[in-house]
Short mmCIF file of C-alpha atoms in Angstrom, two decimals:
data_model
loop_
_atom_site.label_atom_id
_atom_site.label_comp_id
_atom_site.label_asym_id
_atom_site.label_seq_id
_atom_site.Cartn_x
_atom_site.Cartn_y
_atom_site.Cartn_z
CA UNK A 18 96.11 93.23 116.21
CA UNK A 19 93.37 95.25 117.52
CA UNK A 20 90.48 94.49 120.03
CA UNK A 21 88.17 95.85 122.29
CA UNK A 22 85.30 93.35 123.69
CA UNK A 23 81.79 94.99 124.70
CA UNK A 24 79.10 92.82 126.51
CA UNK A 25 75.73 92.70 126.29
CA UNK A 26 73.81 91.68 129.67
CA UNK A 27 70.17 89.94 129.34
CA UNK A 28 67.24 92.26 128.82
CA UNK A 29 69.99 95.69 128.55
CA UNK A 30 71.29 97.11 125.75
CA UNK A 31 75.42 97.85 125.26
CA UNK A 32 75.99 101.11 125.16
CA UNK A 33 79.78 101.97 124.94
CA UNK A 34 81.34 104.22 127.91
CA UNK A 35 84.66 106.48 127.80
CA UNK A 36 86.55 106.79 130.99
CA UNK A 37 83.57 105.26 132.96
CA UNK A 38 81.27 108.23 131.60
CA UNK A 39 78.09 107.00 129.77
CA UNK A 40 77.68 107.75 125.98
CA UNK A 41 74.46 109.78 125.30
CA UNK A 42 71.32 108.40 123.81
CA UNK A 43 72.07 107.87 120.35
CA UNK A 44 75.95 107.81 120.23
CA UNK A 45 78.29 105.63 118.42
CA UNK A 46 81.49 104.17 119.57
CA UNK A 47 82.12 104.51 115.78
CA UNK A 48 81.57 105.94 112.54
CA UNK A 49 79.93 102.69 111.38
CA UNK A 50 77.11 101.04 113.39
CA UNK A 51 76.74 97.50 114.13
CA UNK A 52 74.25 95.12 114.49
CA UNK A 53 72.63 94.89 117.94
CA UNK A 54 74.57 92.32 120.44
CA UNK A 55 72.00 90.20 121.71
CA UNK A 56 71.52 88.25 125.39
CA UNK A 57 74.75 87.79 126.98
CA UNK A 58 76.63 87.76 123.87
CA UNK A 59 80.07 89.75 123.60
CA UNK A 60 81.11 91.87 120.82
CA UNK A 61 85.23 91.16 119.79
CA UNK A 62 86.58 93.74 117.17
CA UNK A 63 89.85 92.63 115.61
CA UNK A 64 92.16 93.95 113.19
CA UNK A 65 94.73 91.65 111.34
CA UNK A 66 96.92 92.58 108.13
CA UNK A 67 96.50 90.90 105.28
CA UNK A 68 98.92 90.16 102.21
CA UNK A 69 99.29 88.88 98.64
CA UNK A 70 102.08 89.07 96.15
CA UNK A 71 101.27 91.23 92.79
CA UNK A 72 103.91 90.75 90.14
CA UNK A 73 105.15 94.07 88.63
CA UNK A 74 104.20 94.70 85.24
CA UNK A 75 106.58 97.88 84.68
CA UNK A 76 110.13 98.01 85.85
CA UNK A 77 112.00 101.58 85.45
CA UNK A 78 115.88 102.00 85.59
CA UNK A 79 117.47 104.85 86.04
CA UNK A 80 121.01 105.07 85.32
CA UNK A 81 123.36 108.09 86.31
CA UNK A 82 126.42 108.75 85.61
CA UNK A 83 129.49 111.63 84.64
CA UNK A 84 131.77 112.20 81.49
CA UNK A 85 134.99 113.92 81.23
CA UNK A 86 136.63 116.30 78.87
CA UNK A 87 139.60 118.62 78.51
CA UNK A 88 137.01 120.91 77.83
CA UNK A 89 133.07 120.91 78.27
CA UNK A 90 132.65 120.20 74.25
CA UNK A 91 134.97 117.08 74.59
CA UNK A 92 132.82 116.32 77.65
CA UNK A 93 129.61 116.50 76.22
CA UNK A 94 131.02 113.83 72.87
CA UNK A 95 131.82 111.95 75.89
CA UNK A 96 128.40 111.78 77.37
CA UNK A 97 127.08 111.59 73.47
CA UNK A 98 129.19 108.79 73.00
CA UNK A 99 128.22 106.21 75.71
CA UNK A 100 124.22 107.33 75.82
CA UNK A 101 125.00 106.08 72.51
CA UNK A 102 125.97 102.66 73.73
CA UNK A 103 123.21 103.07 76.43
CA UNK A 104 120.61 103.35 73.71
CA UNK A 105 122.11 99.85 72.06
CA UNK A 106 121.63 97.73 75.21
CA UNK A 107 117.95 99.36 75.93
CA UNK A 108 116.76 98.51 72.33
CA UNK A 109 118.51 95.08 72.96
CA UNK A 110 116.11 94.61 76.62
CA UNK A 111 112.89 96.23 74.43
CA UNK A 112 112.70 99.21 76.68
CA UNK A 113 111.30 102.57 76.46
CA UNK A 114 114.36 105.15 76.49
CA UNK A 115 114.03 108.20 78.20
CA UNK A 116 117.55 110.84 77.95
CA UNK A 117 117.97 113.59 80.15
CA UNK A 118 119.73 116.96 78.55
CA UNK A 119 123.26 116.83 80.03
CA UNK A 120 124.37 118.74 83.00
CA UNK A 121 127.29 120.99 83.11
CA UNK A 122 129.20 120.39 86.44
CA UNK A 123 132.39 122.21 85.59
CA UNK A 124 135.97 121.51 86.44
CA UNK A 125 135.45 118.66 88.06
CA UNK A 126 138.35 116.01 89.93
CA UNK A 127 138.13 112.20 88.71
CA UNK A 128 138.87 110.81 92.41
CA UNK A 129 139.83 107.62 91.03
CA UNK A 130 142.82 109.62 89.01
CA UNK A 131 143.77 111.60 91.85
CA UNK A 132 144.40 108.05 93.72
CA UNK A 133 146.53 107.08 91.13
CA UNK A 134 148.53 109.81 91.18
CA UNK A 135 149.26 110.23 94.86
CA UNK A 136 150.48 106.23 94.33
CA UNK A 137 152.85 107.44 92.17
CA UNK A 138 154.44 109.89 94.00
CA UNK A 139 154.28 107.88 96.80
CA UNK A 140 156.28 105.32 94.85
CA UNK A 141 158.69 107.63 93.10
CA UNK A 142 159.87 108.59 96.79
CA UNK A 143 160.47 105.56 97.59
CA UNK A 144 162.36 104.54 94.77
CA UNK A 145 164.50 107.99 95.67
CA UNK A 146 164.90 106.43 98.55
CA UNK A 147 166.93 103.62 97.79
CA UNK A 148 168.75 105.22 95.60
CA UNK A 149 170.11 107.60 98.03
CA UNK A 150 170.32 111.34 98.75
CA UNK A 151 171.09 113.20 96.16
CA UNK A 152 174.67 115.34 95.51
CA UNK A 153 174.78 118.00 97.58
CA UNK A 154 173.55 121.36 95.17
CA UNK A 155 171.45 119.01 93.08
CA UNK A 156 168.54 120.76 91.94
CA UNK A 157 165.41 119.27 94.19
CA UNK A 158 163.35 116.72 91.84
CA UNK A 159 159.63 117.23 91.30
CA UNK A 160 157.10 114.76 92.24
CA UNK A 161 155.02 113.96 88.85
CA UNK A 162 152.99 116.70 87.90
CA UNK A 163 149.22 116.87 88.47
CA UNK A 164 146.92 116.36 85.94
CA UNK A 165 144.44 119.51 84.81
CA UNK A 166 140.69 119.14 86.80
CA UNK A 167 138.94 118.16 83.92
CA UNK A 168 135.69 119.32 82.65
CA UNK A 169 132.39 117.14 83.37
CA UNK A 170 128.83 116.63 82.79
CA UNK A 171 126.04 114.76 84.60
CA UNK A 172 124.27 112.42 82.39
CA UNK A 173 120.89 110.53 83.27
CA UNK A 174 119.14 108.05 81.14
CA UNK A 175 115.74 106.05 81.88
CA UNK A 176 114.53 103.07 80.95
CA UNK A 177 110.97 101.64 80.98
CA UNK A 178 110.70 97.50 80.66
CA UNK A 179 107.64 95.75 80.07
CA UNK A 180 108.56 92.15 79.61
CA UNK A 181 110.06 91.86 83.12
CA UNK A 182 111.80 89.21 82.15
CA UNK A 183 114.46 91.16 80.11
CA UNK A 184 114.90 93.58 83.23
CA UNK A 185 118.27 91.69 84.46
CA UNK A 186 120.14 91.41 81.14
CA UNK A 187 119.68 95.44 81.01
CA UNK A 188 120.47 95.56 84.55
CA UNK A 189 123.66 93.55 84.01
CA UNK A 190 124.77 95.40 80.86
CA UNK A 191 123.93 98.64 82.69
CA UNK A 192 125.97 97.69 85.91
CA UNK A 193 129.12 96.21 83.35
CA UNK A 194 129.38 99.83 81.78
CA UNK A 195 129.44 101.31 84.91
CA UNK A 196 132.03 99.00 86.26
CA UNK A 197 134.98 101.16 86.64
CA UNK A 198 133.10 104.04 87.90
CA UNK A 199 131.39 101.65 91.03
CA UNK A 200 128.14 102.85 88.99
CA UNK A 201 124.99 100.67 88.73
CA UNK A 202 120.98 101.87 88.07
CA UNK A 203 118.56 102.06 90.35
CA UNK A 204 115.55 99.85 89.93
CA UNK A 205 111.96 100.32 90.87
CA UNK A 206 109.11 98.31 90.00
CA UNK A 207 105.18 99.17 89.58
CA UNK A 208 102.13 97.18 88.64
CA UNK A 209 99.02 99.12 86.95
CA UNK A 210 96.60 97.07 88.27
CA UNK A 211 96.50 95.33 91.67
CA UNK A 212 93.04 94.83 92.36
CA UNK A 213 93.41 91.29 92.17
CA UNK A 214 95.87 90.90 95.10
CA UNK A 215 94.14 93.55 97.34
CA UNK A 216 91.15 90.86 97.15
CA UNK A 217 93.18 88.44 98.04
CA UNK A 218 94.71 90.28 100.68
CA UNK A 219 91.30 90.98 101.78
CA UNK A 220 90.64 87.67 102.29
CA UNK A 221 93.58 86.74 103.84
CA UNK A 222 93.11 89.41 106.87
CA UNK A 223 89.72 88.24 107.56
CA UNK A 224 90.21 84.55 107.44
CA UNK A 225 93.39 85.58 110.46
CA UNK A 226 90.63 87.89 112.19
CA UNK A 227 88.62 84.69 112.02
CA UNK A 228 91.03 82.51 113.68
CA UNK A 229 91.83 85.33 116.52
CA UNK A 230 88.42 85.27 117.17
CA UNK A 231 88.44 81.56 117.36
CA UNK A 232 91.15 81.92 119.69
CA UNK A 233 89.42 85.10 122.20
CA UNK A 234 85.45 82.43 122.08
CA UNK A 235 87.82 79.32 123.06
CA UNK A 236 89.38 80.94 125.94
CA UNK A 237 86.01 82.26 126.98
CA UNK A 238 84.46 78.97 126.60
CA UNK A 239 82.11 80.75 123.68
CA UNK A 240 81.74 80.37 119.70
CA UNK A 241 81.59 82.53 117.17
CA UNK A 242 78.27 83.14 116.22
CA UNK A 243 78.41 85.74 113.46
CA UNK A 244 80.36 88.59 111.81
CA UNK A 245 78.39 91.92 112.69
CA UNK A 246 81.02 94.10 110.80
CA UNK A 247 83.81 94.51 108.63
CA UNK A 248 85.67 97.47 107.58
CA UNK A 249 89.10 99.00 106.40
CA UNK A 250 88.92 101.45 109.26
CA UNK A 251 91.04 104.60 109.12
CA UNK A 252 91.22 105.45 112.87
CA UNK A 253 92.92 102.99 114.09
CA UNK A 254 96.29 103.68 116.65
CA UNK A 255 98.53 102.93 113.54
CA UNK A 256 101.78 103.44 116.21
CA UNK A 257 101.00 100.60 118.05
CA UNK A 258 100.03 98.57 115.26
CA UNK A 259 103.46 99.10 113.92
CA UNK A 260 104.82 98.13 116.76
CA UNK A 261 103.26 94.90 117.45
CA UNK A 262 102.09 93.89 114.15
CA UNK A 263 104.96 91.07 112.87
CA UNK A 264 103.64 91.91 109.63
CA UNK A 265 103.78 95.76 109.78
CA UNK A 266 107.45 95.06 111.61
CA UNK A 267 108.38 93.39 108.87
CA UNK A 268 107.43 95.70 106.23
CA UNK A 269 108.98 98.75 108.05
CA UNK A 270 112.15 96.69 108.12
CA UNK A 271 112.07 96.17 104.14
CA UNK A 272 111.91 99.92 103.66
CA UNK A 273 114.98 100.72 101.43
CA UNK A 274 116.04 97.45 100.62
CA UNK A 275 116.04 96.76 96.91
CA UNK A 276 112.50 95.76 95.84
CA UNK A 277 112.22 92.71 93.37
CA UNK A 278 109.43 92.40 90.73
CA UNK A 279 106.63 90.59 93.31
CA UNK A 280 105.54 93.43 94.91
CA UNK A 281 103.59 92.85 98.50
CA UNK A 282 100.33 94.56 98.92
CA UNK A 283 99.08 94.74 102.42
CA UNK A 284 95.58 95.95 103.49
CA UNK A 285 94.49 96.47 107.30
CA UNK A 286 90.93 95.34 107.78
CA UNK A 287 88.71 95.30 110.90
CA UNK A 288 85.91 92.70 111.41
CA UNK A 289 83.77 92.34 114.46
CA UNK A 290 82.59 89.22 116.00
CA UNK A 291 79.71 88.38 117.97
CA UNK A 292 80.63 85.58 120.69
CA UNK A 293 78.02 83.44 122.08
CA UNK A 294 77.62 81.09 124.90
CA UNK A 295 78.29 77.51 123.48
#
């Protein structure tokens, strides 16, 4: 919250100051002039955050992933193959389908093979092991051999929901064909049109400015007598807002966590009170 307090004393006009100096004639403390305070009334200007929920009207998955090959032709009927299946469960969820042209990568290890096969040398020791050494001028025995590196290409496909409804049974079929690979899409959602909540959230800020105000004419033994101002002000010390703004706090820690369809729209607005002697 933000607020600076200017009094006006009977018979003079307030004029703002800066670092005790006087403003000249005709100066503003801002871009946007306000109605004249009158006897021994005191001018609060707040700023409170307000918030409504918009539900998303547009959800967009992307879904990444990598096919093998012994070469980059068997790759590639790979990667034809399962955008194949992809397309199946997007038609099934009603969605827009959007396919990247595959990506050579190359020779290219499958990690999760490579585990394997260090667990199998690791276990064909031991069983050496307990068997015992071997004759003396026995040929040494090979570990199992390594597999060729094989050929890979990066696939990407995109999907565009409407009915947000159907979003999880795509996400779930999405994240099942992924399941060996640890693979799931990422999920962002959108809403065309959020006028409707940035009134809201409009509202919401100036009915909390309100009650701050309240708050500053109760501990002053004043009222509120009127709103001389309001405005979404743009030069405003956004750093210390952050900072001691709960709701700003809050939002900042939300930043990369996954976002769900009811999408939060905030909107900073500054209103100006006029306290008056009760």
């Amino acid at each position: 919250m933000r607020i600076r307090m200017i009094a006006a004393a009977a018979g003079l006009a307030a004029l703002p100051a800066v670092a005790g100096v006087p403003m000249p004639q005709g100066a503003a403390a801002s871009p946007v002039t306000t109605q004249p305070l009158a006897a021994n009334e005191v001018l609060v200007e707040l700023s409170a955050t307000g918030e409504a929920v918009s539900r998303a009207d547009l959800a967009t998955l992307t879904y990444s992933f990598m096919s093998r090959g012994a070469t980059e032709a068997d790759a590639r009927r790979a990667h034809d193959e399962r955008v194949a299946r992809l397309r199946e469960a997007g038609r099934a969820a009603g969605a827009e389908i959007e396919v990247a042209d595959p990506v050579a990568l190359g020779p290219t290890p499958d990690y999760a093979m490579t585990m394997d096969t260090l667990e199998m040398a690791v276990d064909a020791a031991a069983d050496a092991g307990e068997a015992g050494a071997a004759p003396a001028g026995a040929p040494p025995t090979g570990g199992p051999e390594e597999p060729p590196i094989p050929e890979a290409v990066q696939g990407t496909v995109t999907f565009r929901v409407r009915d947000i409804a159907r979003v999880d049974a795509l996400n779930q079929a999405l994240t099942a064909d992924g399941a060996d690979e640890g693979l799931a899409p990422e999920i962002a959602y959108s809403v065309n049109d959020d006028s409707g909540a940035r009134r809201q959230a409009r509202a919401d800020a100036i009915a909390k400015a309100r009650a701050d105000a309240e708050a500053y004419a109760a501990a002053m033994d004043m009222r509120v007598a009127r709103i001389v101002r309001v405005s979404e002000r743009s030069g405003m010390d956004l750093m210390s807002m952050m900072f001691s703004n709960p709701a700003w706090a809050q939002q900042i820690e939300q930043m990369g966590q996954p976002q769900g369809p009811d999408i939060s729209v905030r909107v900073v607005v500054g209103v100006d009170f006029a306290l008056a002697p009760r």
